[in-house]
PDB file of N, CA and C in Angstrom:
ATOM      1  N   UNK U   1     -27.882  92.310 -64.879  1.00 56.00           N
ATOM      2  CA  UNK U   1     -28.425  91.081 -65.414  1.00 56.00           C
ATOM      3  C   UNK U   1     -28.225  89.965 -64.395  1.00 56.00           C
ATOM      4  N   UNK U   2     -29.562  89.143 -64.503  1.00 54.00           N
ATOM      5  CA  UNK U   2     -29.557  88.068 -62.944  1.00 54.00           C
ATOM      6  C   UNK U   2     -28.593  87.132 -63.678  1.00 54.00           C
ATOM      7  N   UNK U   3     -27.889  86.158 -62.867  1.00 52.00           N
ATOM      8  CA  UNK U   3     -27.327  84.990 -63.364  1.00 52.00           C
ATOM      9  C   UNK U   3     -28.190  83.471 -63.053  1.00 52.00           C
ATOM     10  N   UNK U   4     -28.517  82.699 -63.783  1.00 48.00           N
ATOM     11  CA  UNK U   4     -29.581  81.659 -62.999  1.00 48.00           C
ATOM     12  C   UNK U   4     -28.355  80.164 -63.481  1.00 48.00           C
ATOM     13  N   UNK U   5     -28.699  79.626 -62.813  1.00 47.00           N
ATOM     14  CA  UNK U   5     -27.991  78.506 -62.838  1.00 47.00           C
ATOM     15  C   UNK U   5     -28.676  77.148 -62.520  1.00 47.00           C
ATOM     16  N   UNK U   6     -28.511  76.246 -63.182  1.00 51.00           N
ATOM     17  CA  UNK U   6     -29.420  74.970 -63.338  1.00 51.00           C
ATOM     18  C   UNK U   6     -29.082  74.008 -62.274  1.00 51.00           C
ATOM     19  N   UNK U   7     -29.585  74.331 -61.095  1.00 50.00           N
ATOM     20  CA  UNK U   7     -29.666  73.222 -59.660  1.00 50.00           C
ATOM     21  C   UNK U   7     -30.483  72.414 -59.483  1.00 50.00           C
ATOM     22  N   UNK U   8     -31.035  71.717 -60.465  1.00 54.00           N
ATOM     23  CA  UNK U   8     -31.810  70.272 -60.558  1.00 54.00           C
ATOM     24  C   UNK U   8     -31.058  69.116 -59.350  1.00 54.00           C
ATOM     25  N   UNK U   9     -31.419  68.877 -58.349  1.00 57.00           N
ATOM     26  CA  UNK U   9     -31.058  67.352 -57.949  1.00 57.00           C
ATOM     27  C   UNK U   9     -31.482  66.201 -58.353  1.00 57.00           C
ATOM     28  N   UNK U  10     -30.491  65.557 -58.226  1.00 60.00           N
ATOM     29  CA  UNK U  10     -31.634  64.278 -58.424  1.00 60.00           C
ATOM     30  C   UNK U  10     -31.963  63.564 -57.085  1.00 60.00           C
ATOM     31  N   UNK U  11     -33.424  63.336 -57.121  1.00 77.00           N
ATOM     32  CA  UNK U  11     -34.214  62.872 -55.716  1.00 77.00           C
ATOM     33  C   UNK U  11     -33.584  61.144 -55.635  1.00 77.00           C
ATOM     34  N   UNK U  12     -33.442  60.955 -54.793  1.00 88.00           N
ATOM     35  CA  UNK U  12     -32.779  59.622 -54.135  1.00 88.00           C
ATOM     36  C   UNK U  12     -32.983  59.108 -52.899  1.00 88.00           C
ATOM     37  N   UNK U  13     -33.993  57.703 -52.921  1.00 93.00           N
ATOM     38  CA  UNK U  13     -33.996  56.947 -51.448  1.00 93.00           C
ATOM     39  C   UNK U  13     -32.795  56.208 -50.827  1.00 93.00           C
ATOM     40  N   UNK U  14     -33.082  55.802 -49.663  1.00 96.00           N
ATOM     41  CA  UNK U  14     -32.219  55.533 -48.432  1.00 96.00           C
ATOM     42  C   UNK U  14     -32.781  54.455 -47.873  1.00 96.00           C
ATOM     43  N   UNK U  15     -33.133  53.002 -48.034  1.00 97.00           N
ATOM     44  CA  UNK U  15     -34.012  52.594 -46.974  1.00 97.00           C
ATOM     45  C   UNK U  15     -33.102  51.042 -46.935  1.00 97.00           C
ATOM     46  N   UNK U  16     -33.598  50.749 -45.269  1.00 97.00           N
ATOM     47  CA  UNK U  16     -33.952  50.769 -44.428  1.00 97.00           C
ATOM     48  C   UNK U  16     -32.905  51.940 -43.204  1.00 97.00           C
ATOM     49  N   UNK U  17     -33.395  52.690 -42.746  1.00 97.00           N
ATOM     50  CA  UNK U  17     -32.258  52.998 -41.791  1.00 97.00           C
ATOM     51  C   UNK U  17     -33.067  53.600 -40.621  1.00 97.00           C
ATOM     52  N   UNK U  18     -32.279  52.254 -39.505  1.00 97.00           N
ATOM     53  CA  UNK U  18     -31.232  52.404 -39.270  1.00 97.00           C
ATOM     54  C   UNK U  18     -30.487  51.019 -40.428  1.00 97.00           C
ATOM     55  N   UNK U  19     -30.008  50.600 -40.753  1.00 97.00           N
ATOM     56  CA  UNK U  19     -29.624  49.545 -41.929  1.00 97.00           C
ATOM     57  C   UNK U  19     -28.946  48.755 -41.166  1.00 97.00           C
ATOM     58  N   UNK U  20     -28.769  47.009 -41.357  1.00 95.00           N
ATOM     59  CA  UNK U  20     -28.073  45.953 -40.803  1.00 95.00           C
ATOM     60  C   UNK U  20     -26.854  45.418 -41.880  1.00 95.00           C
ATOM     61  N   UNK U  21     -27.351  44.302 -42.498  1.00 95.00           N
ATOM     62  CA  UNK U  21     -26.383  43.794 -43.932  1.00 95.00           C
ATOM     63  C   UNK U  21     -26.867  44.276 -44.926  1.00 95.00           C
ATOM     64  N   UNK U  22     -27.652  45.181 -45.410  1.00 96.00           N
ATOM     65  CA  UNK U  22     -27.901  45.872 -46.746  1.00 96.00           C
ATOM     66  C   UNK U  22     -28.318  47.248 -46.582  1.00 96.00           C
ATOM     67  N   UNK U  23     -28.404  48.050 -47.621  1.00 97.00           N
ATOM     68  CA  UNK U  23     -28.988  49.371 -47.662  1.00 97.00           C
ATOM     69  C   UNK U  23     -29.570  49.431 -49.541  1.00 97.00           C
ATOM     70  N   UNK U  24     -30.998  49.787 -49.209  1.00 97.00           N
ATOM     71  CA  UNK U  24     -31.119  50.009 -50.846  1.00 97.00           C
ATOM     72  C   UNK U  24     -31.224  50.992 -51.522  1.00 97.00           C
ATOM     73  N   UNK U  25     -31.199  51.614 -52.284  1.00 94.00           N
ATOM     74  CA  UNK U  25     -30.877  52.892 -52.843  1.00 94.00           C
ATOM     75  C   UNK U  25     -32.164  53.015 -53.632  1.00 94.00           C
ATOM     76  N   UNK U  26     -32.781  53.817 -54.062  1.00 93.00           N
ATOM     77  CA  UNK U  26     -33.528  54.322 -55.429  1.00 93.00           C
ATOM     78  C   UNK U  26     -33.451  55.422 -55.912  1.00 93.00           C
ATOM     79  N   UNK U  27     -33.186  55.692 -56.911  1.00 87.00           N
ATOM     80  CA  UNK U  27     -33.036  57.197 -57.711  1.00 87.00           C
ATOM     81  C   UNK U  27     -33.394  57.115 -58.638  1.00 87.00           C
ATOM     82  N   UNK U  28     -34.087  58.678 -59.105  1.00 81.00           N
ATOM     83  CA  UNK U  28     -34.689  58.535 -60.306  1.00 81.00           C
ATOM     84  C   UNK U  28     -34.196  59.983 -61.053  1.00 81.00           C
ATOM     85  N   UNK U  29     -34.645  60.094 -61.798  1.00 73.00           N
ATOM     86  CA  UNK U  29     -34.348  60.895 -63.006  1.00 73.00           C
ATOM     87  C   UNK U  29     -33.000  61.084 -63.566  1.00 73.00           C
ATOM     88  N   UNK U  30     -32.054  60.288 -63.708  1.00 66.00           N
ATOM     89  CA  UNK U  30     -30.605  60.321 -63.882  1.00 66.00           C
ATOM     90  C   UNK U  30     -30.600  59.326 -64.844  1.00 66.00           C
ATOM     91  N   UNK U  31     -29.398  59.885 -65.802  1.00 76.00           N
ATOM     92  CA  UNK U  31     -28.612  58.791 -66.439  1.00 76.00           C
ATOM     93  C   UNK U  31     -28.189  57.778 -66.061  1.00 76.00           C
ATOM     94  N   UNK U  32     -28.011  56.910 -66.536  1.00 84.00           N
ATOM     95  CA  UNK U  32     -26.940  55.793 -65.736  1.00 84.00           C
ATOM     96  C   UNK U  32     -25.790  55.383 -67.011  1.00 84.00           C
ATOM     97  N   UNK U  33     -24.783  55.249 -66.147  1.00 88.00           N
ATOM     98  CA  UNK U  33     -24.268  54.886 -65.116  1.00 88.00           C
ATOM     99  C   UNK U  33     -24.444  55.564 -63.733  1.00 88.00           C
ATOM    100  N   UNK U  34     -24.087  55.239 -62.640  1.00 88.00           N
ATOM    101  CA  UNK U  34     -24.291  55.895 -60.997  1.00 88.00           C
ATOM    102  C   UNK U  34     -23.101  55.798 -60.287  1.00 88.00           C
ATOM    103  N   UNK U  35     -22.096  56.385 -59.871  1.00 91.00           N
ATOM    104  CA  UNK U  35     -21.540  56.010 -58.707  1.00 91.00           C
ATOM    105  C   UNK U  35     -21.814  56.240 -57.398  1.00 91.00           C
ATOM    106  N   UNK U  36     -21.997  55.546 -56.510  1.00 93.00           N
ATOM    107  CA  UNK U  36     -22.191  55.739 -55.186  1.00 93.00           C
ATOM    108  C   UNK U  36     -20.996  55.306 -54.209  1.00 93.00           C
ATOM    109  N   UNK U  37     -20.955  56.649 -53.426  1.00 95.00           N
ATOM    110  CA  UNK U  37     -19.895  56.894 -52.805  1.00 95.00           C
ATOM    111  C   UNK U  37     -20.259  56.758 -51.110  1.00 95.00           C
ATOM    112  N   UNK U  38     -19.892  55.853 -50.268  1.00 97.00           N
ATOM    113  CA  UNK U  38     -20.026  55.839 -48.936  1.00 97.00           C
ATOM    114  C   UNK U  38     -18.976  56.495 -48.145  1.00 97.00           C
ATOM    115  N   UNK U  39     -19.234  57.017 -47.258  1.00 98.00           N
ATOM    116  CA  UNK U  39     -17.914  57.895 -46.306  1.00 98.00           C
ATOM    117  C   UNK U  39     -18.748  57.818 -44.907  1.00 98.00           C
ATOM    118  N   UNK U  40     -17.102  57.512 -43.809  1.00 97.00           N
ATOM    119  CA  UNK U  40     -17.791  58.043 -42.491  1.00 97.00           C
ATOM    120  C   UNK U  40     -18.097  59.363 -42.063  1.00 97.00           C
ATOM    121  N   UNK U  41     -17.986  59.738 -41.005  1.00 96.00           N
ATOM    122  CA  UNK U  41     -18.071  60.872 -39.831  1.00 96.00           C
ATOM    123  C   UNK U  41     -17.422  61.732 -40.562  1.00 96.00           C
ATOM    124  N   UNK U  42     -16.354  60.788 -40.617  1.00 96.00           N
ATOM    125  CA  UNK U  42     -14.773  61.900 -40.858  1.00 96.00           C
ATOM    126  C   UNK U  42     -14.861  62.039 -42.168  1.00 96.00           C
ATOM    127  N   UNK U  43     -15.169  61.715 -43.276  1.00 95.00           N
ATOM    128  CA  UNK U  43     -15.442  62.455 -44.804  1.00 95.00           C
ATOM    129  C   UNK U  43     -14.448  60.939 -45.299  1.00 95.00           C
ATOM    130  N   UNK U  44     -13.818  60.094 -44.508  1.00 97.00           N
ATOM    131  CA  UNK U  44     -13.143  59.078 -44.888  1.00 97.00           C
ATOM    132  C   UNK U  44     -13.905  58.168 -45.971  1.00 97.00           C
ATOM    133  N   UNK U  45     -13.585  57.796 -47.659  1.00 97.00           N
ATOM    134  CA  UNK U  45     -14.352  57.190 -48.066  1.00 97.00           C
ATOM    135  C   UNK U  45     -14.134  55.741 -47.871  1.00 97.00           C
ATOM    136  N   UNK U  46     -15.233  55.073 -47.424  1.00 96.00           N
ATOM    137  CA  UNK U  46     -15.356  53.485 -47.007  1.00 96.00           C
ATOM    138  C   UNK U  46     -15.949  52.779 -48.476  1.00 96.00           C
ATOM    139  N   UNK U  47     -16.765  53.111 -49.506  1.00 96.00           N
ATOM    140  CA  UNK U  47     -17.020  52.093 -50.484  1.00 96.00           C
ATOM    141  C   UNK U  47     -17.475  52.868 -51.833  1.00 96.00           C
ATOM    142  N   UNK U  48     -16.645  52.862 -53.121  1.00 95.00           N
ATOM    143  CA  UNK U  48     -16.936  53.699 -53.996  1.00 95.00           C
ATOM    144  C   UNK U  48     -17.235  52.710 -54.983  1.00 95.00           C
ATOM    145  N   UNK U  49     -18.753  52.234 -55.348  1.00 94.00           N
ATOM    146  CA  UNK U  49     -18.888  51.739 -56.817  1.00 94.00           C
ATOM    147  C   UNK U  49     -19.903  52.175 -58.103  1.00 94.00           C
ATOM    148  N   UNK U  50     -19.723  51.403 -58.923  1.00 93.00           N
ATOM    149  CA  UNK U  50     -20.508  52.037 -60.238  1.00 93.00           C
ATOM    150  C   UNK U  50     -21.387  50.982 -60.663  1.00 93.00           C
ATOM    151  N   UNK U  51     -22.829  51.511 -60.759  1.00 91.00           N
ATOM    152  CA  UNK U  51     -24.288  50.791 -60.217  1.00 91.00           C
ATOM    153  C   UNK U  51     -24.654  51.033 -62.089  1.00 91.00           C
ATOM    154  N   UNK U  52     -25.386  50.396 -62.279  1.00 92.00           N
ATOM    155  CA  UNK U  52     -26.547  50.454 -64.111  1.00 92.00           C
ATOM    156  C   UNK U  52     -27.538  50.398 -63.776  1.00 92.00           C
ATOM    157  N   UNK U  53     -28.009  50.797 -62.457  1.00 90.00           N
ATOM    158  CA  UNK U  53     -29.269  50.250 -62.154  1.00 90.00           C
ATOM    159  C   UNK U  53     -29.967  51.618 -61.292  1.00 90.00           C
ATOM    160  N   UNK U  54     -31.384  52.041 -61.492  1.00 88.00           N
ATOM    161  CA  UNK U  54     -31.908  52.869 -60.511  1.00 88.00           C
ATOM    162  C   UNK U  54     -32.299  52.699 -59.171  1.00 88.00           C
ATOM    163  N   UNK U  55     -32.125  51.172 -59.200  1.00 93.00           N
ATOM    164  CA  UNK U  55     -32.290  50.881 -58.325  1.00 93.00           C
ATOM    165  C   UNK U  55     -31.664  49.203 -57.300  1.00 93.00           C
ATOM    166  N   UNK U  56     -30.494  49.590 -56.032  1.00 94.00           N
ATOM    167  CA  UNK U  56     -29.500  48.585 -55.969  1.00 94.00           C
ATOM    168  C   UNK U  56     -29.525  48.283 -54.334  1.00 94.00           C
ATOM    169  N   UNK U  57     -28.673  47.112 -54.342  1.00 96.00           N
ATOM    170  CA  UNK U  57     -29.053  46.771 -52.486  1.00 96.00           C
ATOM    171  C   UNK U  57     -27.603  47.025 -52.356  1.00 96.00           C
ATOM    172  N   UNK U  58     -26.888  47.482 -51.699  1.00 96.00           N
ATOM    173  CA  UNK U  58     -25.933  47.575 -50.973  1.00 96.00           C
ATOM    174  C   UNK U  58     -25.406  47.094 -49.751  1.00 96.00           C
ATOM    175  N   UNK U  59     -24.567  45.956 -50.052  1.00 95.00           N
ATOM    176  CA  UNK U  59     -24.301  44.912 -48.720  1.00 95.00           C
ATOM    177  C   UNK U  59     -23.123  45.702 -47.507  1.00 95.00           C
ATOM    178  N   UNK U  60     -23.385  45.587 -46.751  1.00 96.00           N
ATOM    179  CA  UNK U  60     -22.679  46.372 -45.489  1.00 96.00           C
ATOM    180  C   UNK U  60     -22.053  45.759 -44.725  1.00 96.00           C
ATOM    181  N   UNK U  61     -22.189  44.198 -45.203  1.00 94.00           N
ATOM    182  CA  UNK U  61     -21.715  43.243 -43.562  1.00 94.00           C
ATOM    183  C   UNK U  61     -20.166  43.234 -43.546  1.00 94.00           C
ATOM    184  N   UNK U  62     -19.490  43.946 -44.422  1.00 93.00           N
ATOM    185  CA  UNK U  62     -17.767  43.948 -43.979  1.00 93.00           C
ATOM    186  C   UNK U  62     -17.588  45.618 -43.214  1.00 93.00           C
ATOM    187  N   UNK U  63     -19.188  46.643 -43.236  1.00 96.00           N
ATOM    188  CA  UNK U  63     -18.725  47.970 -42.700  1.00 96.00           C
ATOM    189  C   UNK U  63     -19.019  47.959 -40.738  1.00 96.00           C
ATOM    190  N   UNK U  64     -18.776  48.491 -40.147  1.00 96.00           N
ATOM    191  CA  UNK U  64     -18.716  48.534 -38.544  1.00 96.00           C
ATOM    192  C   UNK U  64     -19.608  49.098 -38.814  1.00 96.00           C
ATOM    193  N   UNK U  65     -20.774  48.913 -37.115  1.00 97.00           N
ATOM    194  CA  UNK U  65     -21.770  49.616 -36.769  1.00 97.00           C
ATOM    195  C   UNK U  65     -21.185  51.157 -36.496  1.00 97.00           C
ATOM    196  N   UNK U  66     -21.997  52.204 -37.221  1.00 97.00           N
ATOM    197  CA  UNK U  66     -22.139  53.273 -36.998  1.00 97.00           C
ATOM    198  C   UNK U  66     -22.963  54.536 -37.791  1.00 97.00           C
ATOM    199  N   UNK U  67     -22.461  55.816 -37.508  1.00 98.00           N
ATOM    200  CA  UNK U  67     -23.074  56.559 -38.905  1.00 98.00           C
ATOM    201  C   UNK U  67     -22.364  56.447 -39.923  1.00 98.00           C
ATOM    202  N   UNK U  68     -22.868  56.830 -41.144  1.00 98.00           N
ATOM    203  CA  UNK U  68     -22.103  57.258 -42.731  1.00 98.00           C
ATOM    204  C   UNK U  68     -22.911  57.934 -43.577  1.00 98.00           C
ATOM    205  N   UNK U  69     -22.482  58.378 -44.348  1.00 97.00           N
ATOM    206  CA  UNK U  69     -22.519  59.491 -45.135  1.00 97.00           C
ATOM    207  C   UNK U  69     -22.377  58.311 -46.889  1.00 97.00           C
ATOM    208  N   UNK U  70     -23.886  58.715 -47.729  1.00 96.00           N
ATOM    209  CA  UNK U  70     -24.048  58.703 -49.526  1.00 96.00           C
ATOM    210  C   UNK U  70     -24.200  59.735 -50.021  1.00 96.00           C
ATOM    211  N   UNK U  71     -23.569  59.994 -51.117  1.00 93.00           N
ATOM    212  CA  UNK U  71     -23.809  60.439 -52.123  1.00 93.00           C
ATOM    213  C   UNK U  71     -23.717  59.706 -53.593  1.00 93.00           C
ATOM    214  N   UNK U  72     -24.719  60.572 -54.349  1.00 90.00           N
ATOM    215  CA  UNK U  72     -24.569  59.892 -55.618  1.00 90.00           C
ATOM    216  C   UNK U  72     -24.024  60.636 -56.726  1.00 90.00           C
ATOM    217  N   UNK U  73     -23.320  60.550 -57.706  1.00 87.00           N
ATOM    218  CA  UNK U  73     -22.206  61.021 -58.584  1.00 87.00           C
ATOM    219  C   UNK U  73     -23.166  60.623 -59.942  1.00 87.00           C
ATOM    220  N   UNK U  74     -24.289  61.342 -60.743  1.00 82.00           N
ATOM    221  CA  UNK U  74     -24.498  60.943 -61.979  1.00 82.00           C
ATOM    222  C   UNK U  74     -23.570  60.718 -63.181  1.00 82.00           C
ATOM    223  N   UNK U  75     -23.920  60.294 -64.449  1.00 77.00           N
ATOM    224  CA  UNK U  75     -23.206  60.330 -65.401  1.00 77.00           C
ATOM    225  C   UNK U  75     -22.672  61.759 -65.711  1.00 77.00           C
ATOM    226  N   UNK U  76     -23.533  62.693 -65.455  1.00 76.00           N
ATOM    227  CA  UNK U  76     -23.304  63.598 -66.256  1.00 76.00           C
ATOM    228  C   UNK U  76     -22.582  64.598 -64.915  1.00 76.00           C
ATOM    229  N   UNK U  77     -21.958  64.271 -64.256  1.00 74.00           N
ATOM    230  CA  UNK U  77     -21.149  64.582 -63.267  1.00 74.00           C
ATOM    231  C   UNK U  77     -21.710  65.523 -62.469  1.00 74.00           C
ATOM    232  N   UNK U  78     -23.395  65.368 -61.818  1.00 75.00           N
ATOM    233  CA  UNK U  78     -24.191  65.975 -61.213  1.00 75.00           C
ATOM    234  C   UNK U  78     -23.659  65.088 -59.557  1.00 75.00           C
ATOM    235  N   UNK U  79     -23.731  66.348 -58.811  1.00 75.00           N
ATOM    236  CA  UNK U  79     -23.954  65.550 -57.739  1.00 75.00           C
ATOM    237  C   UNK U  79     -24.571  65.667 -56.609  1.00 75.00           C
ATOM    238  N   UNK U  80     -25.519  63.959 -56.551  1.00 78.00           N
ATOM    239  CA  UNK U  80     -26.567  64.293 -55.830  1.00 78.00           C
ATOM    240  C   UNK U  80     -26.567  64.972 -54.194  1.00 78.00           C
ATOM    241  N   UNK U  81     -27.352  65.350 -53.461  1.00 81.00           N
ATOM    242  CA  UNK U  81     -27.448  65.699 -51.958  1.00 81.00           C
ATOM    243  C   UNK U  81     -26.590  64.588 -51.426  1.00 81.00           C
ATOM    244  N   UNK U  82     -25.906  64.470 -49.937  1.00 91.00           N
ATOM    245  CA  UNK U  82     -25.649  63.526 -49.255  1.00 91.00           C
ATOM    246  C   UNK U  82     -26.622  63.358 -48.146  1.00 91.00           C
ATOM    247  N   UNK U  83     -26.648  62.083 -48.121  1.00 95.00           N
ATOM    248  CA  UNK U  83     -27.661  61.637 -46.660  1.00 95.00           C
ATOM    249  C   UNK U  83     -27.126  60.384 -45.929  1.00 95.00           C
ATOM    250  N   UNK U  84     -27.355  60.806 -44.722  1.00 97.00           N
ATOM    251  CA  UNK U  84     -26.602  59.835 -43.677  1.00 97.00           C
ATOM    252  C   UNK U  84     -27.614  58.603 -43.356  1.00 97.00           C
ATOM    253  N   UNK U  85     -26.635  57.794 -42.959  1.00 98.00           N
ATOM    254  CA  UNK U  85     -27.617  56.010 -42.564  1.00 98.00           C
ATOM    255  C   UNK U  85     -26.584  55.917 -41.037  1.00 98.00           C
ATOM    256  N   UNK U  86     -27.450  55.039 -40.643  1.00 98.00           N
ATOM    257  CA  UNK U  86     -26.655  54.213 -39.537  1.00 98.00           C
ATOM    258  C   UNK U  86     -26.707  53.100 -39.680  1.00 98.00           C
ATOM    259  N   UNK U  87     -25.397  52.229 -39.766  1.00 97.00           N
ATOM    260  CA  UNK U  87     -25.510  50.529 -39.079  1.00 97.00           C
ATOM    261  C   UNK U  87     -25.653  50.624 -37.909  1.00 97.00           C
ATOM    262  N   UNK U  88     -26.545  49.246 -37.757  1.00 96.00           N
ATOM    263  CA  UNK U  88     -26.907  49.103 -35.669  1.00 96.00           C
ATOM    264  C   UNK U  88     -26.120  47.208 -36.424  1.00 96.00           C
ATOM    265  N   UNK U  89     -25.546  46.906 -35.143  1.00 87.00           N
ATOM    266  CA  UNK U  89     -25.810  45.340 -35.382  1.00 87.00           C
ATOM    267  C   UNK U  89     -25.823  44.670 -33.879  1.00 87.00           C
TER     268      UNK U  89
END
């Protein structure tokens, strides 16, 4: 007997990147609440908060130019793909 298992993501934008003082997010098909979780290179997490919104700007001007690493954490403790941004400044 096959085993199937329910791997729905939820699809989620990234824009502008390379990103300066903001990054905006959009996601759709999820519950909300959202947490979004920022991390560098090193898996180090730099900014963990909890969004009501599908859609949010994310201010960056206290993070250093470089790469990082989002993911998104649904309500229902799904969690989305990670995708990398860069600050340039």
């Amino acid at each position: 007997t096959a085993v199937t298992t329910d791997t729905k993501k939820t699809e989620f934008l990234v824009y502008p990147n390379p990103a300066d003082n903001y990054l905006t997010v959009k996601i759709s098909g999820e519950e909300l609440p959202l947490q979004i979780i920022i991390s560098d290179v090193t898996g180090k997490q730099i900014k963990s908060e909890v969004y009501n919104a599908s859609s949010m700007d994310i201010h960056l001007n206290e993070m250093k130019a470089g790469m990082y690493y989002i993911q998104v954490i649904a309500k229902n403790g799904g969690l989305c793909e990670r995708k990398s941004f860069v600050i340039v400044r």
